[in-house]
mmCIF file of C-alpha atoms in Angstrom:
data_model
loop_
_atom_site.group_PDB
_atom_site.id
_atom_site.type_symbol
_atom_site.label_atom_id
_atom_site.label_comp_id
_atom_site.label_asym_id
_atom_site.label_seq_id
_atom_site.Cartn_x
_atom_site.Cartn_y
_atom_site.Cartn_z
ATOM 1 C CA GLU A 1 11.198 9.588 -15.114
ATOM 2 C CA LEU A 2 9.056 10.756 -18.016
ATOM 3 C CA MET A 3 9.562 7.391 -19.714
ATOM 4 C CA VAL A 4 8.449 5.581 -16.541
ATOM 5 C CA VAL A 5 5.358 7.806 -16.353
ATOM 6 C CA THR A 6 4.536 7.255 -20.029
ATOM 7 C CA VAL A 7 4.916 3.476 -19.915
ATOM 8 C CA SER A 8 2.985 3.275 -16.632
ATOM 9 C CA LEU A 9 0.113 5.341 -18.049
ATOM 10 C CA HIS A 10 0.023 3.113 -21.124
ATOM 11 C CA VAL A 11 -0.111 -0.052 -18.995
ATOM 12 C CA ILE A 12 -2.906 1.483 -16.899
ATOM 13 C CA ARG A 13 -4.835 2.415 -20.046
ATOM 14 C CA VAL A 14 -4.489 -1.119 -21.419
ATOM 15 C CA PHE A 15 -5.613 -2.563 -18.090
ATOM 16 C CA PHE A 16 -8.718 -0.402 -17.753
ATOM 17 C CA THR A 17 -9.775 -0.889 -21.370
ATOM 18 C CA ARG A 18 -9.331 -4.658 -20.901
ATOM 19 C CA ALA A 19 -7.075 -4.796 -23.951
ATOM 20 C CA TYR A 20 -5.087 -7.536 -22.198
ATOM 21 C CA THR A 21 -7.790 -10.164 -22.732
ATOM 22 C CA LYS A 22 -7.712 -12.863 -25.352
ATOM 23 C CA PRO A 23 -6.312 -12.659 -28.051
ATOM 24 C CA ARG A 24 -3.956 -9.931 -26.758
ATOM 25 C CA GLU A 25 -2.580 -11.673 -23.650
ATOM 26 C CA TYR A 26 0.916 -12.057 -25.162
ATOM 27 C CA VAL A 27 0.945 -8.396 -26.121
ATOM 28 C CA TRP A 28 0.067 -7.615 -22.484
ATOM 29 C CA MET A 29 2.876 -9.831 -21.156
ATOM 30 C CA SER A 30 5.433 -8.215 -23.442
ATOM 31 C CA GLY A 31 4.148 -4.803 -22.322
ATOM 32 C CA VAL A 32 4.548 -5.686 -18.648
ATOM 33 C CA LEU A 33 8.064 -6.917 -19.428
ATOM 34 C CA LEU A 34 8.711 -3.550 -21.080
ATOM 35 C CA LEU A 35 7.487 -1.798 -17.925
ATOM 36 C CA LEU A 36 9.880 -3.849 -15.783
ATOM 37 C CA MET A 37 12.784 -3.126 -18.120
ATOM 38 C CA THR A 38 11.881 0.577 -18.054
ATOM 39 C CA LEU A 39 12.026 0.523 -14.253
ATOM 40 C CA PHE A 40 15.400 -1.232 -14.449
ATOM 41 C CA ALA A 41 16.611 1.391 -16.943
ATOM 42 C CA GLY A 42 15.515 4.074 -14.482
ATOM 43 C CA PHE A 43 17.391 2.327 -11.681
ATOM 44 C CA THR A 44 20.613 1.940 -13.680
ATOM 45 C CA GLY A 45 20.469 5.521 -14.948
ATOM 46 C CA TYR A 46 19.655 6.873 -11.514
ATOM 47 C CA SER A 47 22.722 5.132 -10.096
ATOM 48 C CA LEU A 48 25.060 6.928 -12.507
ATOM 49 C CA LEU A 49 24.622 10.254 -10.705
ATOM 50 C CA TYR A 50 26.888 9.056 -7.865
ATOM 51 C CA THR A 51 25.131 11.153 -5.252
ATOM 52 C CA GLN A 52 24.415 10.088 -1.680
ATOM 53 C CA LYS A 53 20.904 9.104 -2.659
ATOM 54 C CA SER A 54 21.952 7.083 -5.704
ATOM 55 C CA TYR A 55 24.856 5.386 -3.906
ATOM 56 C CA TRP A 56 22.575 4.082 -1.181
ATOM 57 C CA ALA A 57 19.911 3.147 -3.738
ATOM 58 C CA VAL A 58 22.469 1.002 -5.577
ATOM 59 C CA THR A 59 23.599 -0.513 -2.294
ATOM 60 C CA ALA A 60 20.022 -1.318 -1.263
ATOM 61 C CA GLY A 61 19.029 -2.521 -4.742
ATOM 62 C CA THR A 62 21.988 -4.846 -5.162
ATOM 63 C CA ASN A 63 21.525 -6.162 -1.624
ATOM 64 C CA LEU A 64 17.901 -6.895 -2.523
ATOM 65 C CA ALA A 65 19.043 -8.660 -5.705
ATOM 66 C CA GLY A 66 21.454 -10.688 -3.578
ATOM 67 C CA LYS A 67 18.500 -12.168 -1.662
ATOM 68 C CA ILE A 68 17.036 -13.872 -4.751
ATOM 69 C CA ALA A 69 17.093 -17.636 -4.332
ATOM 70 C CA ILE A 70 19.980 -19.521 -5.970
ATOM 71 C CA VAL A 71 21.178 -16.804 -8.402
ATOM 72 C CA GLY A 72 21.049 -13.847 -5.983
ATOM 73 C CA PRO A 73 24.639 -13.808 -4.689
ATOM 74 C CA PHE A 74 26.008 -14.293 -8.222
ATOM 75 C CA LEU A 75 23.742 -11.546 -9.580
ATOM 76 C CA GLN A 76 24.794 -9.157 -6.810
ATOM 77 C CA LYS A 77 28.504 -9.742 -7.476
ATOM 78 C CA LEU A 78 27.925 -9.362 -11.202
ATOM 79 C CA LEU A 79 26.100 -6.039 -10.754
ATOM 80 C CA ILE A 80 28.564 -4.394 -8.360
ATOM 81 C CA ALA A 81 31.718 -6.039 -9.764
ATOM 82 C CA GLY A 82 32.757 -7.647 -6.493
ATOM 83 C CA ASP A 83 31.681 -7.950 -2.897
ATOM 84 C CA SER A 84 30.934 -4.255 -2.356
ATOM 85 C CA PHE A 85 30.570 -0.985 -4.270
ATOM 86 C CA ASN A 86 33.925 -0.243 -5.932
ATOM 87 C CA LYS A 87 35.510 1.681 -8.791
ATOM 88 C CA PHE A 88 34.123 -0.757 -11.381
ATOM 89 C CA THR A 89 30.511 -0.603 -10.199
ATOM 90 C CA LEU A 90 29.621 2.608 -12.048
ATOM 91 C CA SER A 91 31.200 1.224 -15.235
ATOM 92 C CA ARG A 92 28.941 -1.824 -14.981
ATOM 93 C CA PHE A 93 25.875 0.351 -14.505
ATOM 94 C CA LEU A 94 26.912 2.617 -17.401
ATOM 95 C CA ILE A 95 27.234 -0.385 -19.724
ATOM 96 C CA LEU A 96 23.909 -1.738 -18.510
ATOM 97 C CA HIS A 97 22.160 1.617 -18.882
ATOM 98 C CA GLY A 98 23.722 2.643 -22.183
ATOM 99 C CA ALA A 99 23.925 -0.635 -24.090
ATOM 100 C CA VAL A 100 22.415 -3.763 -22.541
ATOM 101 C CA VAL A 101 19.073 -2.420 -21.292
ATOM 102 C CA PRO A 102 18.327 -0.390 -24.469
ATOM 103 C CA ALA A 103 19.130 -3.452 -26.611
ATOM 104 C CA VAL A 104 16.815 -5.643 -24.525
ATOM 105 C CA ILE A 105 14.086 -2.970 -24.587
ATOM 106 C CA GLY A 106 14.486 -2.651 -28.366
ATOM 107 C CA GLY A 107 14.128 -6.416 -28.772
ATOM 108 C CA ILE A 108 11.031 -6.534 -26.586
ATOM 109 C CA ILE A 109 9.525 -3.572 -28.486
ATOM 110 C CA PHE A 110 10.152 -5.457 -31.741
ATOM 111 C CA ILE A 111 8.349 -8.523 -30.349
ATOM 112 C CA HIS A 112 5.577 -6.286 -28.953
ATOM 113 C CA ILE A 113 5.002 -4.708 -32.373
ATOM 114 C CA ILE A 114 5.041 -8.086 -34.147
ATOM 115 C CA LEU A 115 2.423 -9.364 -31.697
ATOM 116 C CA LEU A 116 0.370 -6.177 -32.180
ATOM 117 C CA ARG A 117 0.427 -6.611 -35.948
ATOM 118 C CA LYS A 118 -0.747 -10.179 -35.540
ATOM 119 C CA VAL A 119 -3.790 -9.431 -33.332
ATOM 120 C CA GLY A 120 -4.402 -5.766 -34.133
ATOM 121 C CA VAL A 121 -4.439 -2.652 -31.963
ATOM 122 C CA SER A 122 -7.501 -2.282 -29.761
ATOM 123 C CA GLU A 123 -9.578 0.867 -29.606
ATOM 124 C CA LEU A 124 -9.693 3.020 -26.488
ATOM 125 C CA ASN A 125 -13.233 1.944 -25.608
ATOM 126 C CA GLY A 126 -12.076 -1.655 -25.245
ATOM 127 C CA GLY A 127 -14.327 -2.893 -28.020
ATOM 128 C CA GLY A 128 -13.501 -5.755 -30.310
ATOM 129 C CA LYS A 129 -12.761 -3.491 -33.270
ATOM 130 C CA THR A 130 -9.212 -2.680 -34.268
ATOM 131 C CA TYR A 131 -7.718 -0.002 -36.468
ATOM 132 C CA LYS A 132 -4.903 -0.176 -38.992
ATOM 133 C CA PHE A 133 -1.367 -0.386 -37.708
ATOM 134 C CA TYR A 134 -0.169 1.707 -40.643
ATOM 135 C CA PRO A 135 -0.767 4.618 -41.082
ATOM 136 C CA ASP A 136 -3.139 5.198 -38.144
ATOM 137 C CA HIS A 137 -1.136 3.717 -35.276
ATOM 138 C CA ILE A 138 2.293 4.734 -36.612
ATOM 139 C CA MET A 139 1.240 8.361 -37.176
ATOM 140 C CA THR A 140 -0.296 8.584 -33.702
ATOM 141 C CA GLU A 141 2.930 7.253 -32.151
ATOM 142 C CA VAL A 142 5.099 9.652 -34.177
ATOM 143 C CA ILE A 143 2.994 12.649 -33.145
ATOM 144 C CA ILE A 144 3.014 11.639 -29.470
ATOM 145 C CA GLY A 145 6.767 10.954 -29.625
ATOM 146 C CA LEU A 146 7.491 14.374 -31.124
ATOM 147 C CA MET A 147 5.308 16.106 -28.521
ATOM 148 C CA LEU A 148 7.132 14.276 -25.704
ATOM 149 C CA LEU A 149 10.521 15.154 -27.214
ATOM 150 C CA PHE A 150 9.513 18.815 -27.424
ATOM 151 C CA PHE A 151 8.197 18.752 -23.838
ATOM 152 C CA MET A 152 11.411 17.146 -22.519
ATOM 153 C CA THR A 153 13.565 19.664 -24.380
ATOM 154 C CA VAL A 154 11.637 22.611 -22.961
ATOM 155 C CA LEU A 155 11.739 21.047 -19.493
ATOM 156 C CA ALA A 156 15.520 20.527 -19.691
ATOM 157 C CA ILE A 157 16.052 24.152 -20.758
ATOM 158 C CA VAL A 158 13.649 25.762 -18.279
ATOM 159 C CA CYS A 159 14.340 23.546 -15.239
ATOM 160 C CA PRO A 160 17.824 22.021 -15.525
ATOM 161 C CA LEU A 161 18.648 19.427 -12.898
ATOM 162 C CA GLU A 162 21.355 20.228 -10.398
ATOM 163 C CA PRO A 163 23.700 17.479 -9.227
ATOM 164 C CA GLY A 164 23.213 16.393 -5.632
ATOM 165 C CA VAL A 165 25.728 15.883 -2.885
ATOM 166 C CA LYS A 166 28.583 13.619 -4.034
ATOM 167 C CA ALA A 167 28.380 10.123 -2.581
ATOM 168 C CA ASN A 168 30.246 9.406 0.628
ATOM 169 C CA PRO A 169 30.093 5.703 1.556
ATOM 170 C CA LEU A 170 31.153 6.509 5.127
ATOM 171 C CA VAL A 171 28.085 8.657 5.825
ATOM 172 C CA THR A 172 24.639 7.083 5.903
ATOM 173 C CA PRO A 173 21.878 9.676 5.508
ATOM 174 C CA LEU A 174 19.201 9.591 8.193
ATOM 175 C CA HIS A 175 16.134 9.879 5.988
ATOM 176 C CA ILE A 176 16.733 8.518 2.547
ATOM 177 C CA LYS A 177 14.244 7.120 0.128
ATOM 178 C CA PRO A 178 14.515 6.337 -3.585
ATOM 179 C CA GLU A 179 12.686 7.892 -6.490
ATOM 180 C CA TRP A 180 8.918 7.388 -6.499
ATOM 181 C CA TYR A 181 8.967 4.522 -9.026
ATOM 182 C CA LEU A 182 11.441 2.505 -6.915
ATOM 183 C CA TYR A 183 9.661 3.185 -3.634
ATOM 184 C CA PRO A 184 7.595 -0.065 -3.533
ATOM 185 C CA MET A 185 10.798 -2.112 -3.775
ATOM 186 C CA PHE A 186 12.360 0.055 -1.057
ATOM 187 C CA LYS A 187 9.475 -0.891 1.228
ATOM 188 C CA TRP A 188 10.361 -4.597 0.816
ATOM 189 C CA ILE A 189 13.686 -3.907 2.498
#
């Protein structure tokens, strides 16, 4: 969830500083694609818990994917490894979460950085000036990354997460809703 928060805050900052305008429109599009892939990474990782909440989130999410025109039914069967949730579904989501999605995110980050180097990194005030990618931008990112890593480590030690109730496909919870970042998609259903 911290990654979703971080990427969302970055997208909001870029939007409000108008750093998405010409000549940075391709940087913006790759950033939005990164946000979508981050949400998908959150969804695939969330499903691996195999709790009541995650089981029904996977069921709802794959049913929603199945409604996409033309490719929907194929995509749904591909995601859940058949017609319904089965013993291979979690393996598919583990492969997606641990290998496919990180590789795609890494590729998009590479493209994002190449585009940033081409047009330059905008300042916070949204002005036309840019600052050097190296060492200014790299050092800022390293410092922020280390602070986030420290914060996540402390958070994991102080407030460890407890597993929820194991999934039971025969029992539908009365009031279930997904994590906050998947809630808008839940409302579509």
